[in-house]
Amino acid sequence: MYGVCGCCGALRPRYKRLVDNIFPEDPEDGLVKANMEKLTFYALSAPEKLDRIGAYLSERLSRDVARHRYGYVCIAMEALDQLLMACHCQSINLFVESFLKMVRKLLEADKPNLQILGTNSFVKFANIEEDTPSYHRSYDFFVSRFSEMCHSSYEDPDIRTKIRMAGIKGLQGVVRKTVNDELQANIWDPQHMDKIVPSLLFNLQQGEGTESRSPSPLQASEREKEKESPAELTERCFRELLGRAAYGNIKNAVTPVLTHLDNHSLWESKTFAVRCFKIIMYSIQSQHSHLVIQQLLSHLDANSKNSATVRAGIVEVLLEAAAIAASGSVGPTVLEVFNTLLRQLRLSVDYELTGSYDSCGNIGSKIIKEHEERQLQEAVIKTIGSFANTLPTYQRSEVMLFIMGKIPVPGMHPVLASEKSGLEGNRMIQVMLLKSLLQVTTGFQTTNMLTALPSSFLDPLLAFTLMEDAEIRLLVLEILVSLIDRHDNWPKFTSISIISDIAVLKLKVDKCSRQDNLFMKKHAQQLYRHIFLACKEESSSQPHFEALYALLALLSIELANEEVVVDLIRLALALQDLALANEETLPIYNRCAIHALSASYLNLICQLTTVPAFCQHVQEVIEMRQKEVPFLLPEDVFIESPRIPKTLEKLEGHVLFLQSKITEVLGGSGYNTDRLATPYVPLPTDEDRLSKRKSIGETISLQVEVESRNSPEKEERTPAEEITFETLKNAIVDSVGMEEQERERRRQVVEKFQKAPFEEIAAHCGARATLLQSKLNQIFEITIRPPPSPSGTITAGYGQTQSRSVPVYEMKFPDLCVY
């Protein structure tokens, strides 16, 4: 019966006759357009027939594919596409199932043309916005098949390119179709992302020679007419994918990128990895940038035992990502970012010095190369600076304090280096962290330095200016200069010279604010003292003196009021006296350098004060030096081959800056003559010992000294005095002298414990211990005496009564007191 109905066209259902009529006798003639219009009108008039039309078209297409009648296959797909575009109604879901079944059939075929045909139809379908959601549709097959097409290895390169481009377009269509449909399978699930993202990266890598760019709309429209390469198409698709990623999907989209770069060893070359993350950072929503940075940091931690080139590649990507990220987008865990980078810096130092990765089982095959570790360290330091540049001032202050807390200072902060790397590791970490701190302070500008640079930051920083290591001292001086320079005046003082007219420098000078005055009132003496002591270091070289000159100049420009100017002039004259006295037995070069530094600075500050008589005196001395002792000026000292004498004989007054003369001329302009006439003398503090302390013996000596201040012996030596008005007045007047005596006494105590024989120290400590025990016994006897006995008292001589001391266990208590 079925055969009879099949032969009799009049008895066939109308939708089948309409479908059959769209196919011509010769497939080369193409779709019969008139009959296609009838079929479309029928489908619109009777939408309930759409599912049957689709099923019948699917049946015919499957039969034509099996019989290799590809002309009719193309006609069937064209008909399906037109029906899809025309019919937007509630019944389209059933028709789509047939459509997807046919697309799947084409994608499964071995013929590239059929695969491309099916992909093109799927892309057209993906661009249709359906009115009703679908609960049962699945795109898992399409994700897998399109990903496979992206990796096509077809022999013919032209066909291979077409297949790969079809795969990329197909993945783009899947994303468009599913990303906004909550009822669909989540395309952001790892099972899908692990196929889509590597497929895109594979094609992006093939065209690595082409630069990443975002064309303007006009350029894009022109290029659409041209042949687009797989790499360009991939980049567009990848950007679209990332642009659609919501907050919770960023991680799933970025993780496959990290895995792909790991699996194909792409971190070492850096170029492709940087390009990938540039695309990511520019494509995602800006408020999600910190999520990508956090993933990179976690990945850096996960690769801590990997080679330096891999870690350097990740750090380089971090650097680029931080540069792209908007200000403040590092996220809520700002300090964790820097903590991770500092931890990597410490590990790199350990690896470089020990030559091995700790607790790593397969290290036998890995060889640590020092130059690679050094490159990594420089990359980390550069990245720290890049991150800091994205932060507001208040957060940058926190980061500076955080890094300072990580720097190992003997006796103040813990040592970060491992036991294997030892003291050298400790020194290297100090250098690396100070370099990081210098990067953070570069460009640091604040209106209130008192709050931005608290004592908890400045005190340990200044302590480093007294370290014996020249590199560390230079870094600290550069950090101080960077912090004080808020108007970009530093480049004008990079070299020391006698400037005849400072107007040519075009300095940016603002009036000293109240906050600046408070800052200098609190920290000025510390700064002067450390500048003075830094000049006394024998290992100081030209860069140190140039940094000191810049520091003095910037203090005069940025933070100077009348009192500060006077103190700076006193400091410059004290430096001259230091070079003349030569109490520290400084080398000839250092003495000449200090003289040149003092002359250059006085020449600068006399022009800043604009006192003609002061400028005249300074100019006269400089002219005499140019004639008689040019080696006391910077032009002969701070050059590649310094022209200095073998010995420095006693210098006469006319080539020296005279404190009396300067006091006279400045006093006439209203400056404090009493203060100017007082020579500057730095007072020693505990920092001198803390900064250069090397042995545990010196730590103990400090502890003993502190004890000595509070010992009973001290109390006995200090007789009680009657406190009167005169006593208080004398104490205030003589406070400076008393402080000097106290510091001298402490210095003698420390020196005694450093140089005295061990037996003498042991005897002294033993006597102290015996004395302490006797005092404790007296205190215990007074405070822990048992209460009087209830049995009464004993009469002593002279009619006095004395309580009889009875042990507690021998006392007899009334019955009411016993329970």
Short mmCIF file of N, CA and C in Angstrom, two decimals, residues 127-260:
data_model
loop_
_atom_site.label_atom_id
_atom_site.label_comp_id
_atom_site.label_asym_id
_atom_site.label_seq_id
_atom_site.Cartn_x
_atom_site.Cartn_y
_atom_site.Cartn_z
N ASN A 127 22.67 33.24 14.50
CA ASN A 127 22.37 34.67 14.51
C ASN A 127 20.89 34.96 14.67
N ILE A 128 20.05 33.92 14.67
CA ILE A 128 18.59 34.11 14.84
C ILE A 128 18.28 34.19 16.33
N GLU A 129 17.57 35.20 16.73
CA GLU A 129 17.12 35.32 18.11
C GLU A 129 15.76 34.65 18.23
N GLU A 130 15.72 33.56 18.95
CA GLU A 130 14.48 32.79 19.08
C GLU A 130 13.56 33.44 20.11
N ASP A 131 12.27 33.33 19.82
CA ASP A 131 11.29 33.92 20.72
C ASP A 131 11.07 33.10 21.98
N THR A 132 11.20 31.80 21.87
CA THR A 132 10.95 30.92 23.02
C THR A 132 12.19 30.09 23.32
N PRO A 133 12.46 29.85 24.60
CA PRO A 133 13.65 29.07 24.95
C PRO A 133 13.45 27.59 24.69
N SER A 134 14.57 26.88 24.63
CA SER A 134 14.53 25.44 24.43
C SER A 134 15.10 24.74 25.66
N TYR A 135 14.38 23.72 26.10
CA TYR A 135 14.78 23.04 27.33
C TYR A 135 15.63 21.80 27.08
N HIS A 136 15.61 21.29 25.88
CA HIS A 136 16.20 19.96 25.65
C HIS A 136 17.28 19.97 24.57
N ARG A 137 17.66 21.15 24.09
CA ARG A 137 18.64 21.20 23.01
C ARG A 137 20.05 21.07 23.57
N SER A 138 20.93 20.36 22.88
CA SER A 138 22.30 20.15 23.33
C SER A 138 23.27 20.56 22.21
N TYR A 139 24.34 21.25 22.63
CA TYR A 139 25.35 21.69 21.66
C TYR A 139 26.71 21.03 21.92
N ASP A 140 26.74 19.99 22.74
CA ASP A 140 28.02 19.36 23.07
C ASP A 140 28.72 18.83 21.83
N PHE A 141 27.95 18.21 20.94
CA PHE A 141 28.56 17.66 19.72
C PHE A 141 29.18 18.77 18.89
N PHE A 142 28.46 19.89 18.78
CA PHE A 142 28.95 20.98 17.93
C PHE A 142 30.24 21.59 18.50
N VAL A 143 30.33 21.73 19.83
CA VAL A 143 31.57 22.24 20.43
C VAL A 143 32.73 21.32 20.11
N SER A 144 32.51 20.03 20.27
CA SER A 144 33.59 19.07 20.01
C SER A 144 33.99 19.05 18.54
N ARG A 145 32.98 19.05 17.65
CA ARG A 145 33.27 18.94 16.22
C ARG A 145 33.93 20.21 15.68
N PHE A 146 33.43 21.37 16.09
CA PHE A 146 34.04 22.61 15.62
C PHE A 146 35.47 22.76 16.15
N SER A 147 35.68 22.34 17.39
CA SER A 147 37.05 22.39 17.94
C SER A 147 37.98 21.49 17.14
N GLU A 148 37.45 20.33 16.76
CA GLU A 148 38.26 19.40 15.95
C GLU A 148 38.58 20.01 14.59
N MET A 149 37.62 20.70 14.00
CA MET A 149 37.86 21.34 12.71
C MET A 149 38.91 22.45 12.83
N CYS A 150 38.96 23.11 13.97
CA CYS A 150 39.97 24.16 14.18
C CYS A 150 41.38 23.60 14.12
N HIS A 151 41.54 22.30 14.42
CA HIS A 151 42.86 21.67 14.40
C HIS A 151 43.06 20.84 13.13
N SER A 152 42.29 21.12 12.08
CA SER A 152 42.35 20.30 10.86
C SER A 152 43.77 20.23 10.30
N SER A 153 44.14 19.05 9.84
CA SER A 153 45.47 18.86 9.23
C SER A 153 45.31 18.34 7.80
N TYR A 154 44.29 18.84 7.11
CA TYR A 154 44.03 18.41 5.73
C TYR A 154 45.26 18.72 4.85
N GLU A 155 45.51 17.85 3.87
CA GLU A 155 46.74 17.98 3.06
C GLU A 155 46.78 19.28 2.26
N ASP A 156 45.69 19.59 1.58
CA ASP A 156 45.63 20.81 0.76
C ASP A 156 45.57 22.03 1.69
N PRO A 157 46.56 22.93 1.64
CA PRO A 157 46.58 24.06 2.57
C PRO A 157 45.38 24.99 2.43
N ASP A 158 44.89 25.18 1.20
CA ASP A 158 43.73 26.07 1.02
C ASP A 158 42.49 25.49 1.68
N ILE A 159 42.27 24.19 1.45
CA ILE A 159 41.11 23.55 2.06
C ILE A 159 41.27 23.49 3.58
N ARG A 160 42.51 23.24 4.04
CA ARG A 160 42.77 23.19 5.48
C ARG A 160 42.41 24.54 6.13
N THR A 161 42.78 25.60 5.45
CA THR A 161 42.46 26.94 5.98
C THR A 161 40.95 27.15 6.03
N LYS A 162 40.24 26.71 4.98
CA LYS A 162 38.78 26.87 4.97
C LYS A 162 38.12 26.08 6.10
N ILE A 163 38.62 24.85 6.32
CA ILE A 163 38.04 24.03 7.39
C ILE A 163 38.27 24.67 8.75
N ARG A 164 39.51 25.16 8.96
CA ARG A 164 39.80 25.79 10.25
C ARG A 164 38.95 27.04 10.48
N MET A 165 38.80 27.83 9.42
CA MET A 165 37.97 29.03 9.56
C MET A 165 36.52 28.67 9.82
N ALA A 166 36.06 27.59 9.18
CA ALA A 166 34.69 27.13 9.45
C ALA A 166 34.55 26.72 10.91
N GLY A 167 35.56 26.03 11.43
CA GLY A 167 35.52 25.63 12.84
C GLY A 167 35.47 26.82 13.77
N ILE A 168 36.27 27.86 13.46
CA ILE A 168 36.28 29.06 14.30
C ILE A 168 34.91 29.75 14.26
N LYS A 169 34.34 29.87 13.04
CA LYS A 169 33.02 30.48 12.92
C LYS A 169 31.97 29.66 13.67
N GLY A 170 32.11 28.34 13.60
CA GLY A 170 31.17 27.48 14.31
C GLY A 170 31.23 27.70 15.81
N LEU A 171 32.44 27.77 16.37
CA LEU A 171 32.58 28.02 17.81
C LEU A 171 31.99 29.38 18.17
N GLN A 172 32.22 30.35 17.31
CA GLN A 172 31.64 31.68 17.54
C GLN A 172 30.12 31.60 17.56
N GLY A 173 29.56 30.80 16.66
CA GLY A 173 28.11 30.63 16.63
C GLY A 173 27.59 29.95 17.87
N VAL A 174 28.31 28.92 18.35
CA VAL A 174 27.87 28.22 19.58
C VAL A 174 27.85 29.19 20.75
N VAL A 175 28.89 30.00 20.84
CA VAL A 175 28.96 30.95 21.96
C VAL A 175 27.81 31.94 21.87
N ARG A 176 27.56 32.49 20.71
CA ARG A 176 26.47 33.45 20.55
C ARG A 176 25.12 32.83 20.91
N LYS A 177 24.95 31.58 20.54
CA LYS A 177 23.65 30.92 20.74
C LYS A 177 23.40 30.56 22.20
N THR A 178 24.45 30.29 22.93
CA THR A 178 24.27 29.75 24.28
C THR A 178 24.60 30.73 25.40
N VAL A 179 25.38 31.77 25.11
CA VAL A 179 25.91 32.57 26.21
C VAL A 179 24.82 33.33 26.96
N ASN A 180 23.77 33.72 26.28
CA ASN A 180 22.72 34.49 26.94
C ASN A 180 21.47 33.68 27.25
N ASP A 181 21.51 32.38 27.00
CA ASP A 181 20.35 31.52 27.23
C ASP A 181 20.58 30.71 28.49
N GLU A 182 19.89 31.08 29.58
CA GLU A 182 20.11 30.41 30.85
C GLU A 182 19.65 28.96 30.84
N LEU A 183 18.77 28.60 29.88
CA LEU A 183 18.25 27.24 29.85
C LEU A 183 19.19 26.29 29.13
N GLN A 184 20.19 26.85 28.41
CA GLN A 184 21.11 25.99 27.69
C GLN A 184 22.20 25.48 28.63
N ALA A 185 22.90 24.47 28.19
CA ALA A 185 24.07 24.00 28.93
C ALA A 185 25.07 25.15 28.99
N ASN A 186 25.65 25.35 30.18
CA ASN A 186 26.53 26.50 30.39
C ASN A 186 27.81 26.35 29.57
N ILE A 187 27.97 27.26 28.60
CA ILE A 187 29.13 27.18 27.71
C ILE A 187 30.42 27.49 28.45
N TRP A 188 30.29 28.14 29.65
CA TRP A 188 31.48 28.51 30.43
C TRP A 188 31.99 27.37 31.30
N ASP A 189 31.31 26.24 31.30
CA ASP A 189 31.80 25.09 32.07
C ASP A 189 33.18 24.67 31.56
N PRO A 190 34.05 24.20 32.47
CA PRO A 190 35.39 23.79 32.04
C PRO A 190 35.40 22.77 30.91
N GLN A 191 34.40 21.87 30.88
CA GLN A 191 34.39 20.85 29.83
C GLN A 191 34.27 21.46 28.44
N HIS A 192 33.62 22.62 28.34
CA HIS A 192 33.51 23.30 27.05
C HIS A 192 34.67 24.27 26.82
N MET A 193 35.03 25.02 27.86
CA MET A 193 36.13 25.98 27.72
C MET A 193 37.46 25.29 27.40
N ASP A 194 37.64 24.09 27.93
CA ASP A 194 38.89 23.35 27.68
C ASP A 194 39.00 22.90 26.23
N LYS A 195 37.91 22.98 25.48
CA LYS A 195 37.95 22.67 24.04
C LYS A 195 37.98 23.95 23.20
N ILE A 196 37.18 24.92 23.60
CA ILE A 196 37.05 26.13 22.79
C ILE A 196 38.31 26.97 22.83
N VAL A 197 38.80 27.29 24.03
CA VAL A 197 39.93 28.21 24.16
C VAL A 197 41.21 27.67 23.53
N PRO A 198 41.61 26.41 23.79
CA PRO A 198 42.83 25.93 23.11
C PRO A 198 42.71 25.91 21.58
N SER A 199 41.50 25.66 21.07
CA SER A 199 41.31 25.67 19.62
C SER A 199 41.55 27.07 19.05
N LEU A 200 41.06 28.07 19.77
CA LEU A 200 41.28 29.45 19.33
C LEU A 200 42.75 29.83 19.43
N LEU A 201 43.40 29.44 20.55
CA LEU A 201 44.81 29.79 20.73
C LEU A 201 45.69 29.10 19.69
N PHE A 202 45.31 27.90 19.31
CA PHE A 202 46.09 27.18 18.29
C PHE A 202 46.11 27.96 16.99
N ASN A 203 44.95 28.47 16.59
CA ASN A 203 44.89 29.24 15.34
C ASN A 203 45.51 30.62 15.49
N LEU A 204 45.40 31.19 16.69
CA LEU A 204 46.02 32.48 16.94
C LEU A 204 47.54 32.36 16.87
N GLN A 205 48.05 31.24 17.34
CA GLN A 205 49.49 31.01 17.34
C GLN A 205 50.03 30.82 15.92
N GLN A 206 49.20 30.23 15.04
CA GLN A 206 49.65 30.01 13.67
C GLN A 206 49.93 31.32 12.96
N GLY A 207 49.19 32.37 13.34
CA GLY A 207 49.41 33.68 12.71
C GLY A 207 50.09 34.63 13.65
N GLU A 208 51.05 34.13 14.44
CA GLU A 208 51.70 34.94 15.46
C GLU A 208 52.44 36.12 14.87
N GLY A 209 52.80 36.03 13.59
CA GLY A 209 53.53 37.13 12.96
C GLY A 209 52.69 38.37 12.81
N THR A 210 51.36 38.18 12.71
CA THR A 210 50.49 39.35 12.55
C THR A 210 50.29 40.02 13.89
N GLU A 211 50.27 41.33 13.92
CA GLU A 211 50.17 42.07 15.16
C GLU A 211 48.72 42.11 15.63
N SER A 212 48.58 42.12 16.96
CA SER A 212 47.25 42.25 17.54
C SER A 212 46.77 43.68 17.36
N ARG A 213 45.60 43.85 16.78
CA ARG A 213 45.08 45.20 16.56
C ARG A 213 43.56 45.18 16.57
N SER A 214 43.02 46.32 16.87
CA SER A 214 41.57 46.47 16.88
C SER A 214 41.20 47.47 15.80
N PRO A 215 40.77 47.02 14.62
CA PRO A 215 40.50 47.94 13.50
C PRO A 215 39.29 48.80 13.77
N SER A 216 39.31 49.96 13.17
CA SER A 216 38.16 50.85 13.27
C SER A 216 37.01 50.29 12.42
N PRO A 217 35.77 50.76 12.64
CA PRO A 217 34.63 50.25 11.84
C PRO A 217 34.84 50.40 10.34
N LEU A 218 35.44 51.52 9.90
CA LEU A 218 35.67 51.71 8.47
C LEU A 218 36.65 50.67 7.94
N GLN A 219 37.74 50.46 8.71
CA GLN A 219 38.72 49.47 8.28
C GLN A 219 38.11 48.08 8.27
N ALA A 220 37.26 47.82 9.26
CA ALA A 220 36.66 46.49 9.34
C ALA A 220 35.75 46.25 8.13
N SER A 221 34.99 47.26 7.75
CA SER A 221 34.08 47.07 6.61
C SER A 221 34.86 46.85 5.31
N GLU A 222 36.00 47.54 5.19
CA GLU A 222 36.82 47.33 4.00
C GLU A 222 37.45 45.95 4.00
N ARG A 223 37.86 45.52 5.16
CA ARG A 223 38.53 44.22 5.23
C ARG A 223 37.56 43.06 5.03
N GLU A 224 36.27 43.29 5.34
CA GLU A 224 35.29 42.22 5.13
C GLU A 224 35.24 41.81 3.67
N LYS A 225 35.57 42.77 2.80
CA LYS A 225 35.55 42.45 1.37
C LYS A 225 36.75 41.61 0.98
N GLU A 226 37.81 41.73 1.79
CA GLU A 226 39.01 40.98 1.49
C GLU A 226 38.97 39.63 2.17
N LYS A 227 39.94 38.85 1.86
CA LYS A 227 40.03 37.52 2.46
C LYS A 227 40.64 37.64 3.84
N GLU A 228 39.90 37.18 4.85
CA GLU A 228 40.36 37.27 6.23
C GLU A 228 41.14 36.01 6.60
N SER A 229 42.25 36.19 7.32
CA SER A 229 43.07 35.05 7.71
C SER A 229 42.48 34.37 8.95
N PRO A 230 42.81 33.09 9.16
CA PRO A 230 42.31 32.41 10.37
C PRO A 230 42.72 33.12 11.65
N ALA A 231 43.95 33.66 11.70
CA ALA A 231 44.41 34.32 12.92
C ALA A 231 43.57 35.56 13.23
N GLU A 232 43.24 36.34 12.21
CA GLU A 232 42.43 37.54 12.43
C GLU A 232 41.01 37.17 12.85
N LEU A 233 40.46 36.15 12.19
CA LEU A 233 39.13 35.68 12.57
C LEU A 233 39.14 35.14 14.00
N THR A 234 40.20 34.41 14.35
CA THR A 234 40.32 33.85 15.70
C THR A 234 40.37 34.96 16.73
N GLU A 235 41.14 36.00 16.44
CA GLU A 235 41.26 37.10 17.41
C GLU A 235 39.91 37.76 17.64
N ARG A 236 39.15 37.97 16.56
CA ARG A 236 37.81 38.56 16.72
C ARG A 236 36.92 37.66 17.57
N CYS A 237 36.99 36.37 17.29
CA CYS A 237 36.16 35.41 18.04
C CYS A 237 36.58 35.37 19.51
N PHE A 238 37.91 35.37 19.76
CA PHE A 238 38.42 35.32 21.12
C PHE A 238 38.02 36.56 21.90
N ARG A 239 38.11 37.73 21.25
CA ARG A 239 37.70 38.97 21.91
C ARG A 239 36.21 38.95 22.23
N GLU A 240 35.41 38.43 21.30
CA GLU A 240 33.96 38.37 21.54
C GLU A 240 33.64 37.45 22.70
N LEU A 241 34.33 36.32 22.76
CA LEU A 241 34.13 35.37 23.86
C LEU A 241 34.44 36.02 25.19
N LEU A 242 35.59 36.69 25.29
CA LEU A 242 36.00 37.32 26.55
C LEU A 242 35.10 38.49 26.90
N GLY A 243 34.67 39.23 25.90
CA GLY A 243 33.79 40.36 26.16
C GLY A 243 32.45 39.95 26.74
N ARG A 244 32.02 38.73 26.48
CA ARG A 244 30.74 38.24 27.01
C ARG A 244 30.88 37.60 28.39
N ALA A 245 32.13 37.45 28.87
CA ALA A 245 32.36 36.76 30.14
C ALA A 245 31.92 37.63 31.31
N ALA A 246 31.09 37.05 32.17
CA ALA A 246 30.66 37.75 33.38
C ALA A 246 31.69 37.51 34.49
N TYR A 247 31.43 38.11 35.65
CA TYR A 247 32.39 38.05 36.77
C TYR A 247 32.75 36.60 37.13
N GLY A 248 31.75 35.76 37.23
CA GLY A 248 32.00 34.39 37.66
C GLY A 248 32.60 33.49 36.60
N ASN A 249 32.70 33.97 35.35
CA ASN A 249 33.19 33.13 34.26
C ASN A 249 34.62 33.44 33.84
N ILE A 250 35.20 34.51 34.39
CA ILE A 250 36.55 34.91 33.99
C ILE A 250 37.54 33.79 34.26
N LYS A 251 37.44 33.18 35.41
CA LYS A 251 38.41 32.14 35.78
C LYS A 251 38.37 30.98 34.80
N ASN A 252 37.15 30.52 34.45
CA ASN A 252 37.04 29.39 33.52
C ASN A 252 37.56 29.73 32.13
N ALA A 253 37.51 31.01 31.76
CA ALA A 253 38.00 31.40 30.44
C ALA A 253 39.52 31.55 30.42
N VAL A 254 40.12 31.96 31.55
CA VAL A 254 41.56 32.21 31.59
C VAL A 254 42.35 30.94 31.91
N THR A 255 41.78 30.05 32.72
CA THR A 255 42.52 28.83 33.11
C THR A 255 42.99 28.02 31.91
N PRO A 256 42.16 27.78 30.87
CA PRO A 256 42.67 27.04 29.70
C PRO A 256 43.81 27.76 28.98
N VAL A 257 43.82 29.09 29.05
CA VAL A 257 44.93 29.83 28.44
C VAL A 257 46.23 29.51 29.16
N LEU A 258 46.19 29.53 30.49
CA LEU A 258 47.39 29.20 31.28
C LEU A 258 47.85 27.78 31.01
N THR A 259 46.90 26.86 30.94
CA THR A 259 47.24 25.46 30.69
C THR A 259 47.86 25.28 29.31
N HIS A 260 47.30 25.97 28.30
CA HIS A 260 47.84 25.87 26.94
C HIS A 260 49.28 26.40 26.88
#
